[in-house]
Amino acid sequence: MISVLLVGKGNVAFHLYNAFLKVDEIDVSQINSRKLQNIPNADVTIIAVSDDAIAKVSAQIKNSFVVHTSGGCAIDELQNTTRKGVFYMLQSFSKEKTIDFSEIPFCIEAHNYKDFKVLEKLAVAIGKKVYQVNSEQRKALHVAAVFVNNFSNYLYKIGNDICHKHNLSFDILKPLIKETALKIETLTPEKAQTGPAIRGDQKTIQNHLDLLTKKQQEIYQILTKSIQNGD
């Protein structure tokens, strides 16, 4: 039996708590990061808070093994004086969306082998894909994730705005979005690239620019140039 204390009440903590509850070998409890008096003891204390709060929250925890769940923070950003680790899940979490942990990569790190194996056991208890990733690798992975998730979703927003402006349903674009995501199961992103930029269709590109706002034009031109230059 591994006792786990979750510190935080956000999206990541919400899903982790509910996943751990289903595992007989894990005894999980949860507290709010804003109420850190009388902190319960646990084999593993998982801090699931915003990146900016990790140092402050971890400094107040005296439990023997403390880990954070951030992709953007190094292991030594934890300010506890005891053992440290990272239990990072590479996924976008929303409380309203059910999570299949068997499909989520767990990127874990610890200062010693024994602690690593504890985190590995926790990951395997609720998931299948476990990777040993150090802080520098995780930083690069997190940047890559921002491009493929956060930035791509922002581009969806722009597409939705354009559709709304011209009285079109964004639903018309959803099959294309799905097909684009499916392509990279069999093709590299470079080989999957299509569109006017890669073809050099200057007339079409200009027609697009004429439809866009100034801000949208700037984004369109930066991306078009990057695709054409092979950046």
PDB file of C-alpha atoms in Angstrom, residues 5-18 21 28-36 40 46-50 53 57 69 93-96:
ATOM      1  CA  LEU A   5      -1.316  13.043  -0.466  1.00  0.00           C
ATOM      2  CA  LEU A   6      -2.526  15.320  -3.256  1.00  0.00           C
ATOM      3  CA  VAL A   7      -2.010  19.029  -2.642  1.00  0.00           C
ATOM      4  CA  GLY A   8      -4.285  21.104  -4.865  1.00  0.00           C
ATOM      5  CA  LYS A   9      -7.840  21.157  -6.128  1.00  0.00           C
ATOM      6  CA  GLY A  10      -7.311  22.023  -9.803  1.00  0.00           C
ATOM      7  CA  ASN A  11      -7.850  19.975 -12.960  1.00  0.00           C
ATOM      8  CA  VAL A  12      -4.800  17.710 -12.594  1.00  0.00           C
ATOM      9  CA  ALA A  13      -5.455  17.014  -8.915  1.00  0.00           C
ATOM     10  CA  PHE A  14      -9.126  16.317  -9.644  1.00  0.00           C
ATOM     11  CA  HIS A  15      -8.369  13.625 -12.221  1.00  0.00           C
ATOM     12  CA  LEU A  16      -5.471  12.089 -10.285  1.00  0.00           C
ATOM     13  CA  TYR A  17      -7.520  11.821  -7.108  1.00  0.00           C
ATOM     14  CA  ASN A  18     -10.356  10.039  -8.869  1.00  0.00           C
ATOM     15  CA  LEU A  21      -9.379   6.153  -5.633  1.00  0.00           C
ATOM     16  CA  VAL A  28      -5.106   8.695  -1.412  1.00  0.00           C
ATOM     17  CA  SER A  29      -6.083  11.858   0.424  1.00  0.00           C
ATOM     18  CA  GLN A  30      -6.350  15.453  -0.760  1.00  0.00           C
ATOM     19  CA  ILE A  31      -5.964  18.942   0.699  1.00  0.00           C
ATOM     20  CA  ASN A  32      -6.294  22.457  -0.634  1.00  0.00           C
ATOM     21  CA  SER A  33      -2.967  24.180  -1.335  1.00  0.00           C
ATOM     22  CA  ARG A  34      -4.271  27.307   0.414  1.00  0.00           C
ATOM     23  CA  LYS A  35      -4.833  25.430   3.684  1.00  0.00           C
ATOM     24  CA  LEU A  36      -1.501  23.869   4.601  1.00  0.00           C
ATOM     25  CA  PRO A  40      -1.070  14.626   6.766  1.00  0.00           C
ATOM     26  CA  ILE A  46       2.074  15.220  -5.016  1.00  0.00           C
ATOM     27  CA  ILE A  47       1.864  18.990  -5.456  1.00  0.00           C
ATOM     28  CA  ALA A  48      -0.585  19.736  -8.280  1.00  0.00           C
ATOM     29  CA  VAL A  49      -0.578  23.537  -8.318  1.00  0.00           C
ATOM     30  CA  SER A  50       0.345  26.282 -10.785  1.00  0.00           C
ATOM     31  CA  ALA A  53       3.125  28.350  -6.652  1.00  0.00           C
ATOM     32  CA  VAL A  57       3.828  25.408  -1.447  1.00  0.00           C
ATOM     33  CA  THR A  69       3.319  17.630 -11.697  1.00  0.00           C
ATOM     34  CA  PHE A  93      -6.752  18.345 -18.337  1.00  0.00           C
ATOM     35  CA  SER A  94     -10.268  19.733 -17.954  1.00  0.00           C
ATOM     36  CA  LYS A  95     -12.634  18.694 -15.175  1.00  0.00           C
ATOM     37  CA  GLU A  96     -15.513  18.417 -17.648  1.00  0.00           C
TER      38      GLU A  96
END
